[in-house]
Amino acid sequence: LIEASIIIRRDMDITPPLIPVDFGNLRSSWYITITTGTTAGNSPGFKGGDASKMGSQHTSVVSGAASKAKSFPHPVVVMGFSAIYAEAIETKKKKHAWKRPSSGPHFFESALNRNKPLILKVIANSTKI
Protein backbone atom coordinates (compact mmCIF):
# COMPACT_ATOMS: atom_id res chain seq x y z
CA LEU A 1 0.00 0.00 0.00
CA ILE A 2 2.87 2.36 0.73
CA GLU A 3 4.36 1.62 -2.69
CA ALA A 4 1.02 2.50 -4.29
CA SER A 5 0.93 5.84 -2.47
CA ILE A 6 4.49 6.56 -3.61
CA ILE A 7 3.46 5.91 -7.22
CA ILE A 8 0.59 8.37 -6.88
CA ARG A 9 2.71 11.06 -5.22
CA ARG A 10 5.47 10.82 -7.83
CA ASP A 11 2.97 10.93 -10.67
CA MET A 12 1.46 14.18 -9.39
CA ASP A 13 4.89 15.77 -9.87
CA ILE A 14 5.64 14.45 -13.36
CA THR A 15 2.36 14.00 -15.26
CA PRO A 16 -0.05 16.92 -15.82
CA PRO A 17 -2.05 18.16 -14.17
CA LEU A 18 0.75 18.68 -11.68
CA ILE A 19 0.36 19.78 -8.07
CA PRO A 20 -0.13 23.57 -8.24
CA VAL A 21 2.59 25.65 -6.61
CA ASP A 22 2.65 29.18 -5.28
CA PHE A 23 4.89 28.81 -2.20
CA GLY A 24 5.15 25.00 -2.27
CA ASN A 25 3.10 24.54 0.88
CA LEU A 26 0.49 22.35 -0.78
CA ARG A 27 3.20 19.96 -2.03
CA SER A 28 4.81 20.02 1.42
CA SER A 29 1.55 19.08 3.12
CA TRP A 30 1.49 15.56 1.55
CA TYR A 31 1.29 12.72 4.05
CA ILE A 32 0.67 8.98 4.17
CA THR A 33 -0.15 6.77 7.11
CA ILE A 34 -0.96 3.08 7.34
CA THR A 35 -2.72 0.73 9.73
CA THR A 36 0.42 0.18 11.81
CA GLY A 37 0.69 3.92 12.40
CA THR A 38 3.78 4.41 10.27
CA THR A 39 3.63 7.83 8.67
CA ALA A 40 5.51 9.82 6.08
CA GLY A 41 5.31 13.56 5.81
CA ASN A 42 5.83 14.37 9.47
CA SER A 43 8.09 17.40 9.03
CA PRO A 44 7.01 19.54 6.10
CA GLY A 45 8.86 22.78 5.48
CA PHE A 46 6.05 25.30 5.21
CA LYS A 47 6.85 28.86 4.08
CA GLY A 48 5.22 32.25 4.40
CA GLY A 49 3.18 33.99 7.05
CA ASP A 50 0.97 30.96 7.69
CA ALA A 51 3.86 28.50 8.14
CA SER A 52 3.41 27.88 11.87
CA LYS A 53 -0.37 27.62 11.53
CA MET A 54 0.03 25.17 8.65
CA GLY A 55 2.52 23.15 10.70
CA SER A 56 0.07 22.80 13.58
CA GLN A 57 -2.74 21.95 11.20
CA HIS A 58 -0.57 19.36 9.47
CA THR A 59 0.22 17.65 12.78
CA SER A 60 -3.48 17.52 13.62
CA VAL A 61 -4.53 16.17 10.20
CA VAL A 62 -1.81 13.50 10.15
CA SER A 63 -2.62 12.45 13.71
CA GLY A 64 -6.31 12.12 12.82
CA ALA A 65 -5.48 10.13 9.69
CA ALA A 66 -3.20 7.82 11.69
CA SER A 67 -5.96 7.19 14.24
CA LYS A 68 -8.42 6.45 11.47
CA ALA A 69 -5.99 4.07 9.75
CA LYS A 70 -5.26 2.21 13.00
CA SER A 71 -8.97 1.61 13.55
CA PHE A 72 -9.24 -0.71 10.54
CA PRO A 73 -8.88 -4.46 11.14
CA HIS A 74 -7.19 -4.90 7.75
CA PRO A 75 -4.30 -3.04 6.05
CA VAL A 76 -5.24 0.43 4.87
CA VAL A 77 -3.40 3.53 3.71
CA VAL A 78 -4.62 7.07 4.25
CA MET A 79 -2.93 9.68 2.08
CA GLY A 80 -3.55 13.24 1.12
CA PHE A 81 -2.68 16.86 1.67
CA SER A 82 -3.11 18.60 5.00
CA ALA A 83 -3.28 22.14 3.62
CA ILE A 84 -6.70 23.54 4.46
CA TYR A 85 -7.11 24.74 0.87
CA ALA A 86 -6.10 21.43 -0.78
CA GLU A 87 -9.66 20.35 -1.57
CA ALA A 88 -10.55 23.78 -2.98
CA ILE A 89 -7.57 23.65 -5.34
CA GLU A 90 -8.26 20.02 -6.32
CA THR A 91 -11.86 20.87 -7.28
CA LYS A 92 -11.29 24.43 -8.54
CA LYS A 93 -13.50 25.31 -11.51
CA LYS A 94 -12.17 28.77 -12.42
CA LYS A 95 -8.95 29.19 -14.39
CA HIS A 96 -5.95 30.28 -12.36
CA ALA A 97 -2.41 31.15 -13.42
CA TRP A 98 -0.32 28.91 -11.17
CA LYS A 99 3.43 29.54 -10.91
CA ARG A 100 4.07 25.96 -11.97
CA PRO A 101 3.40 25.22 -15.66
CA SER A 102 1.05 22.28 -16.41
CA SER A 103 -0.40 22.34 -12.91
CA GLY A 104 -4.03 22.63 -12.00
CA PRO A 105 -7.15 21.15 -10.50
CA HIS A 106 -7.82 17.42 -10.32
CA PHE A 107 -4.11 16.64 -9.92
CA PHE A 108 -4.83 14.05 -7.20
CA GLU A 109 -7.86 12.47 -8.85
CA SER A 110 -6.06 12.30 -12.19
CA ALA A 111 -3.03 10.56 -10.65
CA LEU A 112 -5.31 8.01 -8.97
CA ASN A 113 -7.21 7.30 -12.18
CA ARG A 114 -4.10 7.15 -14.40
CA ASN A 115 -2.32 4.76 -12.09
CA LYS A 116 -5.20 2.50 -11.07
CA PRO A 117 -4.02 -0.51 -13.14
CA LEU A 118 -0.44 -0.16 -11.85
CA ILE A 119 -1.62 0.27 -8.25
CA LEU A 120 -3.80 -2.83 -8.48
CA LYS A 121 -0.86 -4.77 -9.92
CA VAL A 122 1.45 -3.61 -7.11
CA ILE A 123 -1.12 -4.59 -4.49
CA ALA A 124 -1.75 -7.97 -6.14
CA ASN A 125 1.99 -8.71 -6.33
CA SER A 126 2.53 -7.88 -2.67
CA THR A 127 -0.55 -9.65 -1.31
CA LYS A 128 -0.06 -13.01 0.36
CA ILE A 129 -2.96 -15.30 1.14
PDB file of N, CA and C in Angstrom, residues 11-83:
ATOM      1  N   ASP A  11       3.681  10.600  -9.438  1.00  0.00           N
ATOM      2  CA  ASP A  11       2.974  10.925 -10.674  1.00  0.00           C
ATOM      3  C   ASP A  11       2.424  12.349 -10.652  1.00  0.00           C
ATOM      4  N   MET A  12       1.992  12.818  -9.491  1.00  0.00           N
ATOM      5  CA  MET A  12       1.455  14.179  -9.395  1.00  0.00           C
ATOM      6  C   MET A  12       2.526  15.231  -9.653  1.00  0.00           C
ATOM      7  N   ASP A  13       3.791  14.839  -9.610  1.00  0.00           N
ATOM      8  CA  ASP A  13       4.886  15.769  -9.869  1.00  0.00           C
ATOM      9  C   ASP A  13       5.485  15.634 -11.265  1.00  0.00           C
ATOM     10  N   ILE A  14       5.052  14.615 -12.029  1.00  0.00           N
ATOM     11  CA  ILE A  14       5.645  14.446 -13.362  1.00  0.00           C
ATOM     12  C   ILE A  14       4.633  14.412 -14.501  1.00  0.00           C
ATOM     13  N   THR A  15       3.366  14.115 -14.206  1.00  0.00           N
ATOM     14  CA  THR A  15       2.359  14.004 -15.259  1.00  0.00           C
ATOM     15  C   THR A  15       1.253  15.029 -15.024  1.00  0.00           C
ATOM     16  N   PRO A  16       1.009  15.920 -15.996  1.00  0.00           N
ATOM     17  CA  PRO A  16      -0.051  16.919 -15.822  1.00  0.00           C
ATOM     18  C   PRO A  16      -1.427  16.279 -15.660  1.00  0.00           C
ATOM     19  N   PRO A  17      -2.295  16.921 -14.899  1.00  0.00           N
ATOM     20  CA  PRO A  17      -2.053  18.162 -14.172  1.00  0.00           C
ATOM     21  C   PRO A  17      -1.186  17.919 -12.940  1.00  0.00           C
ATOM     22  N   LEU A  18      -0.174  18.771 -12.800  1.00  0.00           N
ATOM     23  CA  LEU A  18       0.750  18.675 -11.676  1.00  0.00           C
ATOM     24  C   LEU A  18       0.167  19.365 -10.444  1.00  0.00           C
ATOM     25  N   ILE A  19       0.770  19.099  -9.297  1.00  0.00           N
ATOM     26  CA  ILE A  19       0.363  19.785  -8.069  1.00  0.00           C
ATOM     27  C   ILE A  19       0.653  21.274  -8.253  1.00  0.00           C
ATOM     28  N   PRO A  20      -0.358  22.130  -8.109  1.00  0.00           N
ATOM     29  CA  PRO A  20      -0.127  23.571  -8.238  1.00  0.00           C
ATOM     30  C   PRO A  20       0.831  24.085  -7.163  1.00  0.00           C
ATOM     31  N   VAL A  21       1.614  25.085  -7.537  1.00  0.00           N
ATOM     32  CA  VAL A  21       2.592  25.650  -6.608  1.00  0.00           C
ATOM     33  C   VAL A  21       2.513  27.169  -6.629  1.00  0.00           C
ATOM     34  N   ASP A  22       2.417  27.757  -5.467  1.00  0.00           N
ATOM     35  CA  ASP A  22       2.654  29.184  -5.283  1.00  0.00           C
ATOM     36  C   ASP A  22       3.874  29.307  -4.371  1.00  0.00           C
ATOM     37  N   PHE A  23       3.759  28.823  -3.139  1.00  0.00           N
ATOM     38  CA  PHE A  23       4.886  28.806  -2.204  1.00  0.00           C
ATOM     39  C   PHE A  23       5.450  27.399  -2.013  1.00  0.00           C
ATOM     40  N   GLY A  24       4.730  26.379  -2.462  1.00  0.00           N
ATOM     41  CA  GLY A  24       5.153  24.998  -2.272  1.00  0.00           C
ATOM     42  C   GLY A  24       4.551  24.353  -1.038  1.00  0.00           C
ATOM     43  N   ASN A  25       3.683  25.080  -0.344  1.00  0.00           N
ATOM     44  CA  ASN A  25       3.098  24.544   0.883  1.00  0.00           C
ATOM     45  C   ASN A  25       2.136  23.393   0.625  1.00  0.00           C
ATOM     46  N   LEU A  26       1.403  23.452  -0.462  1.00  0.00           N
ATOM     47  CA  LEU A  26       0.494  22.347  -0.781  1.00  0.00           C
ATOM     48  C   LEU A  26       1.301  21.065  -0.989  1.00  0.00           C
ATOM     49  N   ARG A  27       2.339  21.135  -1.798  1.00  0.00           N
ATOM     50  CA  ARG A  27       3.199  19.964  -2.027  1.00  0.00           C
ATOM     51  C   ARG A  27       3.803  19.465  -0.718  1.00  0.00           C
ATOM     52  N   SER A  28       4.199  20.388   0.133  1.00  0.00           N
ATOM     53  CA  SER A  28       4.813  20.017   1.415  1.00  0.00           C
ATOM     54  C   SER A  28       3.831  19.366   2.374  1.00  0.00           C
ATOM     55  N   SER A  29       2.546  19.590   2.169  1.00  0.00           N
ATOM     56  CA  SER A  29       1.553  19.078   3.117  1.00  0.00           C
ATOM     57  C   SER A  29       1.166  17.621   2.858  1.00  0.00           C
ATOM     58  N   TRP A  30       1.776  16.969   1.869  1.00  0.00           N
ATOM     59  CA  TRP A  30       1.486  15.565   1.553  1.00  0.00           C
ATOM     60  C   TRP A  30       1.851  14.670   2.735  1.00  0.00           C
ATOM     61  N   TYR A  31       1.010  13.691   2.995  1.00  0.00           N
ATOM     62  CA  TYR A  31       1.293  12.719   4.054  1.00  0.00           C
ATOM     63  C   TYR A  31       0.705  11.369   3.674  1.00  0.00           C
ATOM     64  N   ILE A  32       1.258  10.317   4.250  1.00  0.00           N
ATOM     65  CA  ILE A  32       0.665   8.978   4.172  1.00  0.00           C
ATOM     66  C   ILE A  32       0.781   8.345   5.551  1.00  0.00           C
ATOM     67  N   THR A  33      -0.192   7.536   5.869  1.00  0.00           N
ATOM     68  CA  THR A  33      -0.153   6.775   7.109  1.00  0.00           C
ATOM     69  C   THR A  33      -0.836   5.443   6.850  1.00  0.00           C
ATOM     70  N   ILE A  34      -0.393   4.411   7.542  1.00  0.00           N
ATOM     71  CA  ILE A  34      -0.959   3.080   7.338  1.00  0.00           C
ATOM     72  C   ILE A  34      -1.472   2.518   8.662  1.00  0.00           C
ATOM     73  N   THR A  35      -2.082   1.366   8.578  1.00  0.00           N
ATOM     74  CA  THR A  35      -2.720   0.732   9.729  1.00  0.00           C
ATOM     75  C   THR A  35      -1.795   0.608  10.934  1.00  0.00           C
ATOM     76  N   THR A  36      -0.527   0.347  10.698  1.00  0.00           N
ATOM     77  CA  THR A  36       0.419   0.178  11.813  1.00  0.00           C
ATOM     78  C   THR A  36       0.800   1.503  12.458  1.00  0.00           C
ATOM     79  N   GLY A  37       0.378   2.604  11.852  1.00  0.00           N
ATOM     80  CA  GLY A  37       0.688   3.918  12.404  1.00  0.00           C
ATOM     81  C   GLY A  37       1.914   4.561  11.804  1.00  0.00           C
ATOM     82  N   THR A  38       2.615   3.846  10.935  1.00  0.00           N
ATOM     83  CA  THR A  38       3.776   4.409  10.266  1.00  0.00           C
ATOM     84  C   THR A  38       3.316   5.566   9.389  1.00  0.00           C
ATOM     85  N   THR A  39       4.017   6.678   9.481  1.00  0.00           N
ATOM     86  CA  THR A  39       3.630   7.825   8.670  1.00  0.00           C
ATOM     87  C   THR A  39       4.819   8.387   7.919  1.00  0.00           C
ATOM     88  N   ALA A  40       4.522   9.061   6.833  1.00  0.00           N
ATOM     89  CA  ALA A  40       5.513   9.821   6.081  1.00  0.00           C
ATOM     90  C   ALA A  40       4.939  11.217   5.919  1.00  0.00           C
ATOM     91  N   GLY A  41       5.778  12.197   5.925  1.00  0.00           N
ATOM     92  CA  GLY A  41       5.311  13.564   5.807  1.00  0.00           C
ATOM     93  C   GLY A  41       5.149  14.233   7.154  1.00  0.00           C
ATOM     94  N   ASN A  42       5.956  13.822   8.124  1.00  0.00           N
ATOM     95  CA  ASN A  42       5.825  14.371   9.474  1.00  0.00           C
ATOM     96  C   ASN A  42       6.426  15.761   9.652  1.00  0.00           C
ATOM     97  N   SER A  43       7.385  16.128   8.823  1.00  0.00           N
ATOM     98  CA  SER A  43       8.087  17.401   9.033  1.00  0.00           C
ATOM     99  C   SER A  43       8.136  18.244   7.767  1.00  0.00           C
ATOM    100  N   PRO A  44       6.998  18.720   7.314  1.00  0.00           N
ATOM    101  CA  PRO A  44       7.013  19.536   6.102  1.00  0.00           C
ATOM    102  C   PRO A  44       7.649  20.900   6.365  1.00  0.00           C
ATOM    103  N   GLY A  45       8.250  21.461   5.346  1.00  0.00           N
ATOM    104  CA  GLY A  45       8.863  22.779   5.481  1.00  0.00           C
ATOM    105  C   GLY A  45       7.959  23.849   4.905  1.00  0.00           C
ATOM    106  N   PHE A  46       6.982  24.284   5.678  1.00  0.00           N
ATOM    107  CA  PHE A  46       6.053  25.304   5.205  1.00  0.00           C
ATOM    108  C   PHE A  46       6.735  26.665   5.176  1.00  0.00           C
ATOM    109  N   LYS A  47       6.268  27.527   4.256  1.00  0.00           N
ATOM    110  CA  LYS A  47       6.847  28.861   4.077  1.00  0.00           C
ATOM    111  C   LYS A  47       5.749  29.907   4.149  1.00  0.00           C
ATOM    112  N   GLY A  48       6.151  31.132   4.399  1.00  0.00           N
ATOM    113  CA  GLY A  48       5.215  32.246   4.397  1.00  0.00           C
ATOM    114  C   GLY A  48       4.665  32.553   5.773  1.00  0.00           C
ATOM    115  N   GLY A  49       3.758  33.523   5.808  1.00  0.00           N
ATOM    116  CA  GLY A  49       3.181  33.993   7.055  1.00  0.00           C
ATOM    117  C   GLY A  49       2.351  32.970   7.796  1.00  0.00           C
ATOM    118  N   ASP A  50       1.817  31.982   7.075  1.00  0.00           N
ATOM    119  CA  ASP A  50       0.972  30.957   7.694  1.00  0.00           C
ATOM    120  C   ASP A  50       1.747  29.693   8.059  1.00  0.00           C
ATOM    121  N   ALA A  51       3.060  29.719   7.963  1.00  0.00           N
ATOM    122  CA  ALA A  51       3.864  28.501   8.136  1.00  0.00           C
ATOM    123  C   ALA A  51       3.613  27.805   9.468  1.00  0.00           C
ATOM    124  N   SER A  52       3.600  28.538  10.567  1.00  0.00           N
ATOM    125  CA  SER A  52       3.408  27.881  11.868  1.00  0.00           C
ATOM    126  C   SER A  52       1.989  27.344  12.002  1.00  0.00           C
ATOM    127  N   LYS A  53       1.022  28.078  11.497  1.00  0.00           N
ATOM    128  CA  LYS A  53      -0.374  27.615  11.528  1.00  0.00           C
ATOM    129  C   LYS A  53      -0.523  26.345  10.692  1.00  0.00           C
ATOM    130  N   MET A  54       0.100  26.344   9.513  1.00  0.00           N
ATOM    131  CA  MET A  54       0.028  25.165   8.647  1.00  0.00           C
ATOM    132  C   MET A  54       0.727  23.973   9.289  1.00  0.00           C
ATOM    133  N   GLY A  55       1.815  24.218  10.003  1.00  0.00           N
ATOM    134  CA  GLY A  55       2.521  23.145  10.696  1.00  0.00           C
ATOM    135  C   GLY A  55       1.653  22.501  11.766  1.00  0.00           C
ATOM    136  N   SER A  56       0.969  23.321  12.540  1.00  0.00           N
ATOM    137  CA  SER A  56       0.065  22.804  13.580  1.00  0.00           C
ATOM    138  C   SER A  56      -1.087  22.032  12.962  1.00  0.00           C
ATOM    139  N   GLN A  57      -1.639  22.597  11.905  1.00  0.00           N
ATOM    140  CA  GLN A  57      -2.745  21.946  11.204  1.00  0.00           C
ATOM    141  C   GLN A  57      -2.299  20.612  10.623  1.00  0.00           C
ATOM    142  N   HIS A  58      -1.098  20.583  10.060  1.00  0.00           N
ATOM    143  CA  HIS A  58      -0.565  19.358   9.471  1.00  0.00           C
ATOM    144  C   HIS A  58      -0.459  18.263  10.530  1.00  0.00           C
ATOM    145  N   THR A  59       0.087  18.619  11.682  1.00  0.00           N
ATOM    146  CA  THR A  59       0.221  17.654  12.777  1.00  0.00           C
ATOM    147  C   THR A  59      -1.135  17.086  13.167  1.00  0.00           C
ATOM    148  N   SER A  60      -2.127  17.944  13.247  1.00  0.00           N
ATOM    149  CA  SER A  60      -3.478  17.521  13.620  1.00  0.00           C
ATOM    150  C   SER A  60      -4.092  16.604  12.569  1.00  0.00           C
ATOM    151  N   VAL A  61      -3.961  16.976  11.297  1.00  0.00           N
ATOM    152  CA  VAL A  61      -4.528  16.173  10.203  1.00  0.00           C
ATOM    153  C   VAL A  61      -3.863  14.803  10.143  1.00  0.00           C
ATOM    154  N   VAL A  62      -2.538  14.769  10.221  1.00  0.00           N
ATOM    155  CA  VAL A  62      -1.809  13.496  10.146  1.00  0.00           C
ATOM    156  C   VAL A  62      -2.148  12.614  11.346  1.00  0.00           C
ATOM    157  N   SER A  63      -2.257  13.207  12.510  1.00  0.00           N
ATOM    158  CA  SER A  63      -2.622  12.454  13.707  1.00  0.00           C
ATOM    159  C   SER A  63      -4.019  11.846  13.562  1.00  0.00           C
ATOM    160  N   GLY A  64      -4.955  12.628  13.044  1.00  0.00           N
ATOM    161  CA  GLY A  64      -6.311  12.122  12.816  1.00  0.00           C
ATOM    162  C   GLY A  64      -6.336  11.004  11.795  1.00  0.00           C
ATOM    163  N   ALA A  65      -5.551  11.164  10.730  1.00  0.00           N
ATOM    164  CA  ALA A  65      -5.482  10.129   9.695  1.00  0.00           C
ATOM    165  C   ALA A  65      -4.864   8.852  10.252  1.00  0.00           C
ATOM    166  N   ALA A  66      -3.841   8.993  11.091  1.00  0.00           N
ATOM    167  CA  ALA A  66      -3.198   7.823  11.694  1.00  0.00           C
ATOM    168  C   ALA A  66      -4.176   7.082  12.601  1.00  0.00           C
ATOM    169  N   SER A  67      -4.956   7.819  13.372  1.00  0.00           N
ATOM    170  CA  SER A  67      -5.964   7.191  14.241  1.00  0.00           C
ATOM    171  C   SER A  67      -7.006   6.452  13.421  1.00  0.00           C
ATOM    172  N   LYS A  68      -7.426   7.079  12.340  1.00  0.00           N
ATOM    173  CA  LYS A  68      -8.420   6.449  11.467  1.00  0.00           C
ATOM    174  C   LYS A  68      -7.851   5.170  10.853  1.00  0.00           C
ATOM    175  N   ALA A  69      -6.616   5.239  10.370  1.00  0.00           N
ATOM    176  CA  ALA A  69      -5.987   4.068   9.749  1.00  0.00           C
ATOM    177  C   ALA A  69      -5.840   2.922  10.743  1.00  0.00           C
ATOM    178  N   LYS A  70      -5.448   3.243  11.972  1.00  0.00           N
ATOM    179  CA  LYS A  70      -5.256   2.213  13.002  1.00  0.00           C
ATOM    180  C   LYS A  70      -6.560   1.524  13.389  1.00  0.00           C
ATOM    181  N   SER A  71      -7.684   2.175  13.146  1.00  0.00           N
ATOM    182  CA  SER A  71      -8.974   1.607  13.551  1.00  0.00           C
ATOM    183  C   SER A  71      -9.458   0.489  12.629  1.00  0.00           C
ATOM    184  N   PHE A  72      -8.830   0.335  11.475  1.00  0.00           N
ATOM    185  CA  PHE A  72      -9.244  -0.705  10.537  1.00  0.00           C
ATOM    186  C   PHE A  72      -8.639  -2.051  10.924  1.00  0.00           C
ATOM    187  N   PRO A  73      -9.404  -3.138  10.797  1.00  0.00           N
ATOM    188  CA  PRO A  73      -8.881  -4.462  11.137  1.00  0.00           C
ATOM    189  C   PRO A  73      -7.987  -5.045  10.039  1.00  0.00           C
ATOM    190  N   HIS A  74      -7.994  -4.424   8.875  1.00  0.00           N
ATOM    191  CA  HIS A  74      -7.192  -4.900   7.748  1.00  0.00           C
ATOM    192  C   HIS A  74      -6.268  -3.766   7.287  1.00  0.00           C
ATOM    193  N   PRO A  75      -5.234  -4.083   6.507  1.00  0.00           N
ATOM    194  CA  PRO A  75      -4.304  -3.044   6.053  1.00  0.00           C
ATOM    195  C   PRO A  75      -5.015  -1.947   5.252  1.00  0.00           C
ATOM    196  N   VAL A  76      -4.664  -0.726   5.559  1.00  0.00           N
ATOM    197  CA  VAL A  76      -5.239   0.425   4.866  1.00  0.00           C
ATOM    198  C   VAL A  76      -4.193   1.537   4.829  1.00  0.00           C
ATOM    199  N   VAL A  77      -4.262   2.350   3.799  1.00  0.00           N
ATOM    200  CA  VAL A  77      -3.402   3.526   3.709  1.00  0.00           C
ATOM    201  C   VAL A  77      -4.305   4.752   3.607  1.00  0.00           C
ATOM    202  N   VAL A  78      -3.937   5.785   4.340  1.00  0.00           N
ATOM    203  CA  VAL A  78      -4.622   7.072   4.250  1.00  0.00           C
ATOM    204  C   VAL A  78      -3.575   8.046   3.745  1.00  0.00           C
ATOM    205  N   MET A  79      -3.896   8.752   2.665  1.00  0.00           N
ATOM    206  CA  MET A  79      -2.933   9.684   2.085  1.00  0.00           C
ATOM    207  C   MET A  79      -3.662  10.924   1.629  1.00  0.00           C
ATOM    208  N   GLY A  80      -2.940  12.007   1.572  1.00  0.00           N
ATOM    209  CA  GLY A  80      -3.555  13.242   1.116  1.00  0.00           C
ATOM    210  C   GLY A  80      -2.693  14.442   1.438  1.00  0.00           C
ATOM    211  N   PHE A  81      -3.338  15.582   1.415  1.00  0.00           N
ATOM    212  CA  PHE A  81      -2.676  16.855   1.672  1.00  0.00           C
ATOM    213  C   PHE A  81      -3.339  17.507   2.869  1.00  0.00           C
ATOM    214  N   SER A  82      -2.553  18.002   3.792  1.00  0.00           N
ATOM    215  CA  SER A  82      -3.111  18.597   5.004  1.00  0.00           C
ATOM    216  C   SER A  82      -3.461  20.069   4.851  1.00  0.00           C
ATOM    217  N   ALA A  83      -2.983  20.715   3.808  1.00  0.00           N
ATOM    218  CA  ALA A  83      -3.280  22.139   3.623  1.00  0.00           C
ATOM    219  C   ALA A  83      -4.789  22.345   3.581  1.00  0.00           C
TER     220      ALA A  83
END
